[in-house]
Amino acid sequence: MAVQQLNVAVIGYAFMGRIHTAGWAQAAKFFGTPARVTHVVGRNAENARAFADDFDVPNVLTDWRDAVADPDIHVIDVCTPGDSHVDIAIAALAAGKHVLCEKPLANSVEGAERMVAAAEAAREAGVRSMVGFSYRRVPALAYAKRLVDEGRIGEIRHIRALYLQDWIADPEFPLVWRLDKDAAGSGALGDVGAHIIDLATFLTGQRLTGVSALTETFVKTRPKLASQTGGLTATGSEERGEVTVDDAAVWIGRTDGGALATFEATRFAVGRKNAMRIELNGSKGSVAFDFERMNELEFFDFTEPAVEGGFRRILVTDPDHPYAGAWWPPGHGLGYEHTFNNEVADFAAAITEGRDPEPSFAEGLAVQRVLQAVEESAAHEARWTTL
Ligand code: SOE
């Protein structure tokens, strides 16, 4: 049976729009993914057209509703700020379009719940949906999950996850949309904290049952945005505005599997650019990962003789490692963009094979509930908050 060519409309052309569009193009080449980006949607027609020309996208739209209404578009790829995820995804699913939605799923639990309801209704008609927790597609993390699933680290005692960035540590960095609660929902917590919440569950299969949290906004006002090019650079005006989101969040929790968990999400760890780190300690061993060394996984086998003990540095580039075989020979390594190539290839494969892609919108809602609990706990000075 001929496999349907999936026509994709990418909504948004900033950082995520760029990397998703590049991801679809590469997935077609390296995974044989039967999909192509036929439309890019952006409110600024001139910028959207410039993006489309750079990325060989034939059509430009300025209203996402036109993409949802177009019968020749099969997939809506939502790469916009969080305040538009609910409306776009629900309309697209109702129109029978498969939806890939960037994280966090929504800016609230209520919005995420509506998206899950729409996804489950659409699923009855074979319409698929997925939330873009891209780090699940890092070969080293997918391999860490394989080790955990095989019982190689045993009963999990500790989950220790950090996501450290520093891109707004300069107090004169302007008030971009990620610093506005109405647009982004929250700050470092929902932007990068969402990733480590999802990863903790992805790797261990365990979920938080309660948290105690603190958040902080270190820089209270910033220069208002004067201009922004594709979401990658921004310039500020003389006028200042209030920052309405967290700059950093730290929280502890227990999981339903009996593990203790510690999390930290910050944009003020000066010197750390995209240091997403996770370590699991179990009864039989440990795994440790740092995204700034994304082709490596550290594994400690506690069952080995103590005299030979030590963390083993596994270079996760062997054809038998997840995803690695689709790319380069051993030792040549992958980059950030490959996680998106892997992600859209998996999404399209699930659509073509008629199965549910992961992570589902329900997984996105589970993350949203943790984000809400962290904010609730922090609002009461780290009061224990049950999930
Ligand atoms: C934050 O700057 C950000 O772009 C996140 O939004 C992405 O999800 C993360 O992968 C990289 O950092």
Short mmCIF file of C-alpha atoms and ligand atoms in Angstrom, two decimals:
data_model
loop_
_atom_site.label_atom_id
_atom_site.label_comp_id
_atom_site.label_asym_id
_atom_site.label_seq_id
_atom_site.Cartn_x
_atom_site.Cartn_y
_atom_site.Cartn_z
CA MET A 1 0.00 0.00 0.00
CA ALA A 2 1.43 3.36 -1.03
CA VAL A 3 2.46 5.34 2.06
CA GLN A 4 0.80 8.74 2.15
CA GLN A 5 3.19 11.66 1.84
CA LEU A 6 2.54 13.80 4.91
CA ASN A 7 2.33 17.54 4.20
CA VAL A 8 3.39 19.49 7.28
CA ALA A 9 2.60 23.07 8.29
CA VAL A 10 5.05 24.48 10.84
CA ILE A 11 3.43 27.21 12.93
CA GLY A 12 6.17 29.64 14.00
CA TYR A 13 9.59 30.36 12.53
CA ALA A 14 11.75 31.27 15.53
CA PHE A 15 14.19 28.87 17.23
CA MET A 16 11.78 25.90 17.40
CA GLY A 17 10.23 26.59 13.98
CA ARG A 18 13.71 26.59 12.47
CA ILE A 19 14.91 23.41 14.15
CA HIS A 20 11.65 21.52 13.48
CA THR A 21 11.68 22.52 9.79
CA ALA A 22 15.30 21.40 9.48
CA GLY A 23 14.33 18.22 11.36
CA TRP A 24 11.57 17.31 8.89
CA ALA A 25 13.96 17.83 5.96
CA GLN A 26 16.69 15.66 7.49
CA ALA A 27 14.23 12.95 8.63
CA ALA A 28 13.16 12.50 5.00
CA LYS A 29 16.81 12.00 4.01
CA PHE A 30 18.09 9.85 6.91
CA PHE A 31 15.00 7.91 8.00
CA GLY A 32 13.06 7.90 4.70
CA THR A 33 10.28 9.75 6.52
CA PRO A 34 7.45 10.31 3.98
CA ALA A 35 6.90 13.94 5.02
CA ARG A 36 7.80 17.42 3.88
CA VAL A 37 7.16 20.92 5.23
CA THR A 38 4.84 22.51 2.65
CA HIS A 39 3.80 25.55 4.72
CA VAL A 40 5.29 27.87 7.30
CA VAL A 41 2.90 30.09 9.26
CA GLY A 42 3.95 33.41 10.76
CA ARG A 43 2.10 36.64 11.51
CA ASN A 44 4.84 38.71 9.89
CA ALA A 45 4.56 37.82 6.19
CA GLU A 46 7.94 39.30 5.25
CA ASN A 47 9.87 37.39 7.94
CA ALA A 48 7.91 34.20 7.26
CA ARG A 49 8.69 34.46 3.54
CA ALA A 50 12.39 35.01 4.26
CA PHE A 51 12.36 31.92 6.49
CA ALA A 52 10.49 29.91 3.83
CA ASP A 53 13.06 30.89 1.18
CA ASP A 54 15.96 29.89 3.48
CA PHE A 55 14.36 26.53 4.29
CA ASP A 56 12.88 25.71 0.85
CA VAL A 57 9.30 25.79 2.13
CA PRO A 58 6.97 26.49 -0.83
CA ASN A 59 4.02 28.14 0.93
CA VAL A 60 3.65 30.93 3.52
CA LEU A 61 0.55 31.68 5.56
CA THR A 62 0.01 34.44 8.13
CA ASP A 63 -2.92 32.83 9.96
CA TRP A 64 -2.70 29.31 11.46
CA ARG A 65 -6.46 28.90 10.87
CA ASP A 66 -5.78 28.75 7.13
CA ALA A 67 -3.39 25.84 7.68
CA VAL A 68 -5.97 24.04 9.83
CA ALA A 69 -8.57 24.56 7.08
CA ASP A 70 -6.34 23.36 4.22
CA PRO A 71 -7.34 19.76 3.24
CA ASP A 72 -3.91 19.17 1.69
CA ILE A 73 -2.14 19.69 5.03
CA HIS A 74 -1.95 16.52 7.18
CA VAL A 75 0.24 17.59 10.10
CA ILE A 76 0.26 20.76 12.21
CA ASP A 77 3.59 21.28 14.00
CA VAL A 78 3.07 23.85 16.79
CA CYS A 79 6.26 25.86 17.40
CA THR A 80 4.71 28.99 18.92
CA PRO A 81 4.77 30.47 22.44
CA GLY A 82 2.70 28.53 24.97
CA ASP A 83 -0.28 30.91 25.00
CA SER A 84 -1.37 29.69 21.54
CA HIS A 85 -0.85 25.92 21.98
CA VAL A 86 -4.39 25.17 23.21
CA ASP A 87 -6.29 26.99 20.44
CA ILE A 88 -4.10 25.75 17.59
CA ALA A 89 -3.89 22.11 18.74
CA ILE A 90 -7.60 21.74 19.54
CA ALA A 91 -8.65 23.28 16.21
CA ALA A 92 -6.14 21.17 14.27
CA LEU A 93 -7.20 17.92 15.96
CA ALA A 94 -10.88 18.72 15.34
CA ALA A 95 -10.01 19.24 11.67
CA GLY A 96 -8.42 15.77 11.55
CA LYS A 97 -4.81 16.97 11.50
CA HIS A 98 -2.07 15.10 13.33
CA VAL A 99 -0.44 17.46 15.87
CA LEU A 100 3.10 17.74 17.20
CA CYS A 101 3.13 20.43 19.90
CA GLU A 102 6.24 21.92 21.49
CA LYS A 103 6.67 21.77 25.26
CA PRO A 104 5.36 22.66 27.70
CA LEU A 105 2.01 21.43 26.36
CA ALA A 106 0.10 24.48 27.62
CA ASN A 107 0.41 27.40 30.04
CA SER A 108 -1.99 25.82 32.56
CA VAL A 109 -3.35 22.47 33.74
CA GLU A 110 -6.80 23.55 32.56
CA GLY A 111 -5.54 24.20 29.03
CA ALA A 112 -3.59 20.95 28.99
CA GLU A 113 -6.69 19.04 30.11
CA ARG A 114 -8.66 20.45 27.17
CA MET A 115 -5.88 19.45 24.79
CA VAL A 116 -5.85 15.90 26.17
CA ALA A 117 -9.63 15.64 25.73
CA ALA A 118 -9.32 16.82 22.13
CA ALA A 119 -6.44 14.41 21.46
CA GLU A 120 -8.35 11.44 22.87
CA ALA A 121 -11.44 12.32 20.81
CA ALA A 122 -9.35 12.70 17.65
CA ARG A 123 -7.53 9.41 18.33
CA GLU A 124 -10.81 7.57 17.72
CA ALA A 125 -10.52 8.75 14.09
CA GLY A 126 -6.86 7.72 13.85
CA VAL A 127 -5.57 11.26 14.36
CA ARG A 128 -2.27 11.21 16.25
CA SER A 129 -0.69 13.74 18.65
CA MET A 130 2.60 14.11 20.51
CA VAL A 131 4.29 16.67 22.76
CA GLY A 132 7.86 17.65 21.87
CA PHE A 133 9.98 16.55 24.80
CA SER A 134 12.91 16.22 22.42
CA TYR A 135 15.51 15.00 24.93
CA ARG A 136 13.82 11.57 24.95
CA ARG A 137 15.42 11.24 21.48
CA VAL A 138 19.01 11.84 22.63
CA PRO A 139 20.69 8.47 21.97
CA ALA A 140 22.45 8.52 25.37
CA LEU A 141 19.17 9.10 27.23
CA ALA A 142 17.27 6.53 25.18
CA TYR A 143 20.10 4.10 25.99
CA ALA A 144 19.99 5.05 29.69
CA LYS A 145 16.30 4.09 29.62
CA ARG A 146 17.25 0.74 28.08
CA LEU A 147 19.72 0.10 30.95
CA VAL A 148 17.11 1.06 33.57
CA ASP A 149 14.43 -1.08 31.91
CA GLU A 150 16.85 -4.04 31.86
CA GLY A 151 17.32 -3.63 35.62
CA ARG A 152 21.00 -2.75 35.31
CA ILE A 153 20.79 -0.08 38.04
CA GLY A 154 18.22 -1.96 40.15
CA GLU A 155 15.80 -0.24 42.56
CA ILE A 156 16.00 3.51 42.03
CA ARG A 157 16.86 5.46 45.18
CA HIS A 158 17.73 8.93 43.82
CA ILE A 159 16.73 11.04 40.85
CA ARG A 160 18.93 14.15 40.55
CA ALA A 161 18.10 16.48 37.64
CA LEU A 162 19.38 19.94 36.74
CA TYR A 163 18.74 22.18 33.79
CA LEU A 164 21.21 25.08 33.88
CA GLN A 165 21.27 28.01 31.46
CA ASP A 166 22.48 31.61 31.70
CA TRP A 167 21.08 33.42 28.65
CA ILE A 168 19.25 36.11 30.71
CA ALA A 169 21.81 36.55 33.51
CA ASP A 170 22.60 40.02 32.05
CA PRO A 171 20.01 42.29 33.72
CA GLU A 172 19.89 44.38 30.52
CA PHE A 173 18.69 41.44 28.40
CA PRO A 174 15.31 42.66 27.17
CA LEU A 175 11.84 41.57 28.17
CA VAL A 176 11.25 38.83 25.56
CA TRP A 177 8.05 36.76 25.53
CA ARG A 178 9.62 34.00 27.66
CA LEU A 179 9.71 36.50 30.55
CA ASP A 180 5.99 37.26 30.31
CA LYS A 181 3.68 34.90 32.24
CA ASP A 182 0.74 35.52 29.88
CA ALA A 183 2.81 34.37 26.89
CA ALA A 184 5.03 31.68 28.43
CA GLY A 185 3.05 30.43 31.45
CA SER A 186 6.16 30.40 33.63
CA GLY A 187 9.89 31.05 33.34
CA ALA A 188 12.75 28.55 33.70
CA LEU A 189 10.31 26.22 35.46
CA GLY A 190 8.04 25.52 32.48
CA ASP A 191 10.63 26.14 29.77
CA VAL A 192 13.49 23.89 30.92
CA GLY A 193 12.12 22.43 34.16
CA ALA A 194 9.44 20.71 32.06
CA HIS A 195 12.16 18.74 30.26
CA ILE A 196 13.70 17.28 33.42
CA ILE A 197 10.28 16.45 34.89
CA ASP A 198 9.41 14.50 31.74
CA LEU A 199 12.85 12.85 31.58
CA ALA A 200 12.65 11.65 35.17
CA THR A 201 9.44 9.78 34.32
CA PHE A 202 10.68 8.66 30.88
CA LEU A 203 13.84 7.10 32.34
CA THR A 204 12.37 5.57 35.51
CA GLY A 205 8.66 5.03 34.78
CA GLN A 206 8.03 6.71 38.14
CA ARG A 207 5.96 9.82 38.84
CA LEU A 208 6.24 12.48 41.56
CA THR A 209 3.61 12.15 44.31
CA GLY A 210 4.45 15.41 46.06
CA VAL A 211 6.89 18.36 45.96
CA SER A 212 8.38 21.10 48.10
CA ALA A 213 9.61 24.03 46.05
CA LEU A 214 11.15 27.48 45.93
CA THR A 215 11.18 29.87 42.99
CA GLU A 216 12.90 33.24 42.57
CA THR A 217 12.92 36.15 40.14
CA PHE A 218 16.36 37.70 40.59
CA VAL A 219 15.91 40.54 38.07
CA LYS A 220 12.50 42.17 38.58
CA THR A 221 12.42 44.62 35.63
CA ARG A 222 14.10 44.64 32.21
CA PRO A 223 14.28 46.91 29.14
CA LYS A 224 11.13 46.46 27.03
CA LEU A 225 11.69 44.64 23.76
CA ALA A 226 12.51 46.98 20.85
CA SER A 227 13.08 44.31 18.16
CA GLN A 228 13.61 40.57 17.85
CA THR A 229 14.93 38.57 14.87
CA GLY A 230 13.62 35.02 14.68
CA GLY A 231 13.64 34.63 18.43
CA LEU A 232 17.41 34.31 18.46
CA THR A 233 18.53 37.91 19.16
CA ALA A 234 16.72 40.80 20.82
CA THR A 235 17.33 44.50 21.51
CA GLY A 236 15.80 46.53 24.35
CA SER A 237 14.31 50.01 24.54
CA GLU A 238 14.86 52.68 27.22
CA GLU A 239 11.52 51.86 28.88
CA ARG A 240 11.53 49.01 31.43
CA GLY A 241 8.83 46.44 32.16
CA GLU A 242 8.13 43.93 34.93
CA VAL A 243 9.34 40.33 34.70
CA THR A 244 6.30 38.19 35.60
CA VAL A 245 7.88 34.72 35.66
CA ASP A 246 10.46 32.80 37.70
CA ASP A 247 14.17 33.07 36.85
CA ALA A 248 14.88 29.88 38.74
CA ALA A 249 13.08 27.03 40.51
CA VAL A 250 14.37 24.33 42.86
CA TRP A 251 12.27 21.51 44.23
CA ILE A 252 12.44 18.15 45.95
CA GLY A 253 9.96 15.33 45.71
CA ARG A 254 9.09 11.72 46.31
CA THR A 255 8.06 9.33 43.54
CA ASP A 256 5.45 6.58 43.48
CA GLY A 257 8.37 4.13 43.23
CA GLY A 258 9.85 5.26 46.55
CA ALA A 259 12.73 7.32 45.16
CA LEU A 260 13.82 10.74 46.44
CA ALA A 261 14.14 13.39 43.74
CA THR A 262 15.85 16.77 43.50
CA PHE A 263 15.36 19.22 40.63
CA GLU A 264 16.84 22.59 39.67
CA ALA A 265 15.86 24.74 36.67
CA THR A 266 17.59 28.08 36.24
CA ARG A 267 18.57 30.71 33.70
CA PHE A 268 21.17 32.23 36.08
CA ALA A 269 23.80 29.50 36.30
CA VAL A 270 26.37 31.76 34.63
CA GLY A 271 28.77 29.72 32.55
CA ARG A 272 26.29 26.90 31.98
CA LYS A 273 24.78 27.33 28.47
CA ASN A 274 22.54 24.30 28.09
CA ALA A 275 23.66 22.00 30.88
CA MET A 276 20.81 19.56 31.25
CA ARG A 277 22.06 16.91 33.67
CA ILE A 278 20.37 13.87 35.14
CA GLU A 279 21.76 11.15 37.42
CA LEU A 280 19.96 8.09 38.71
CA ASN A 281 21.34 6.10 41.66
CA GLY A 282 19.97 2.60 42.13
CA SER A 283 20.60 -0.47 44.24
CA LYS A 284 22.78 -2.04 41.52
CA GLY A 285 24.31 0.99 39.83
CA SER A 286 24.03 4.54 38.51
CA VAL A 287 23.70 6.38 35.22
CA ALA A 288 24.71 10.03 34.70
CA PHE A 289 24.25 12.33 31.70
CA ASP A 290 25.19 15.95 30.82
CA PHE A 291 23.70 17.39 27.62
CA GLU A 292 26.84 19.51 27.10
CA ARG A 293 28.51 16.10 26.48
CA MET A 294 25.46 14.64 24.78
CA ASN A 295 27.19 11.72 23.00
CA GLU A 296 28.35 10.19 26.31
CA LEU A 297 26.63 8.31 29.11
CA GLU A 298 28.31 7.47 32.41
CA PHE A 299 27.39 4.10 33.87
CA PHE A 300 28.50 2.73 37.26
CA ASP A 301 27.96 -0.99 37.82
CA PHE A 302 27.73 -1.54 41.57
CA THR A 303 27.73 -5.31 41.04
CA GLU A 304 31.35 -5.24 39.77
CA PRO A 305 34.18 -6.00 42.26
CA ALA A 306 34.89 -2.83 44.24
CA VAL A 307 38.55 -2.93 43.23
CA GLU A 308 37.50 -2.55 39.59
CA GLY A 309 34.67 -0.10 40.39
CA GLY A 310 34.22 3.27 38.71
CA PHE A 311 31.97 5.16 36.29
CA ARG A 312 32.34 3.88 32.75
CA ARG A 313 32.18 6.54 29.99
CA ILE A 314 30.09 5.02 27.22
CA LEU A 315 30.37 6.73 23.84
CA VAL A 316 26.79 6.34 22.61
CA THR A 317 27.52 6.25 18.89
CA ASP A 318 27.43 2.54 18.12
CA PRO A 319 24.90 1.33 15.49
CA ASP A 320 23.27 -0.77 18.24
CA HIS A 321 22.61 2.32 20.34
CA PRO A 322 19.21 4.03 19.83
CA TYR A 323 19.07 6.30 16.73
CA ALA A 324 22.89 6.27 16.31
CA GLY A 325 22.75 3.79 13.43
CA ALA A 326 20.76 6.24 11.29
CA TRP A 327 23.58 8.76 11.37
CA TRP A 328 27.36 8.58 11.34
CA PRO A 329 29.97 5.86 11.99
CA PRO A 330 30.95 5.24 15.64
CA GLY A 331 32.66 8.16 17.38
CA HIS A 332 31.48 10.93 15.04
CA GLY A 333 28.76 12.18 17.35
CA LEU A 334 25.42 13.96 17.02
CA GLY A 335 24.20 17.45 17.92
CA TYR A 336 21.16 19.15 19.41
CA GLU A 337 19.40 19.27 16.04
CA HIS A 338 19.55 15.46 15.67
CA THR A 339 17.19 15.03 18.61
CA PHE A 340 14.54 16.90 16.58
CA ASN A 341 15.30 14.89 13.45
CA ASN A 342 14.82 11.71 15.52
CA GLU A 343 11.68 13.15 17.11
CA VAL A 344 9.81 14.01 13.90
CA ALA A 345 10.89 10.72 12.31
CA ASP A 346 9.37 8.81 15.26
CA PHE A 347 6.21 10.95 15.11
CA ALA A 348 5.74 10.33 11.37
CA ALA A 349 6.47 6.61 11.76
CA ALA A 350 3.72 6.32 14.39
CA ILE A 351 1.28 8.11 12.07
CA THR A 352 2.19 5.87 9.13
CA GLU A 353 2.00 2.69 11.22
CA GLY A 354 -1.29 3.70 12.87
CA ARG A 355 -0.07 3.75 16.48
CA ASP A 356 0.11 6.36 19.25
CA PRO A 357 3.33 8.39 19.32
CA GLU A 358 5.05 9.08 22.66
CA PRO A 359 5.07 11.24 24.66
CA SER A 360 1.32 11.73 24.39
CA PHE A 361 -0.56 14.87 25.36
CA ALA A 362 -1.47 12.97 28.55
CA GLU A 363 2.26 12.89 29.40
CA GLY A 364 2.32 16.63 28.71
CA LEU A 365 -0.57 17.09 31.14
CA ALA A 366 1.27 15.06 33.81
CA VAL A 367 4.22 17.47 33.48
CA GLN A 368 1.83 20.43 33.65
CA ARG A 369 0.45 19.11 36.97
CA VAL A 370 3.98 19.03 38.42
CA LEU A 371 4.65 22.58 37.18
CA GLN A 372 1.45 23.72 38.91
CA ALA A 373 2.35 21.91 42.14
CA VAL A 374 5.82 23.47 42.15
CA GLU A 375 4.33 26.96 41.75
CA GLU A 376 1.72 26.25 44.45
CA SER A 377 4.37 25.01 46.89
CA ALA A 378 6.67 27.95 46.16
CA ALA A 379 3.79 30.39 46.70
CA HIS A 380 3.64 29.06 50.28
CA GLU A 381 7.40 29.01 50.96
CA ALA A 382 8.07 25.38 50.02
CA ARG A 383 4.92 23.98 51.69
CA TRP A 384 4.65 20.25 50.88
CA THR A 385 2.22 19.96 47.95
CA THR A 386 0.68 16.61 47.07
CA LEU A 387 0.20 15.69 43.42
C1 SOE B 1 15.21 27.64 26.19
O1 SOE B 1 15.99 28.67 25.75
C2 SOE B 1 15.29 26.46 25.22
O2 SOE B 1 15.27 26.91 23.89
C3 SOE B 1 14.10 25.58 25.46
O3 SOE B 1 12.89 26.25 25.13
C4 SOE B 1 14.23 24.29 24.66
O4 SOE B 1 13.13 23.43 24.94
C5 SOE B 1 15.53 23.61 25.04
O5 SOE B 1 15.70 22.43 24.28
C6 SOE B 1 16.72 24.55 24.78
O6 SOE B 1 16.53 25.78 25.49
#
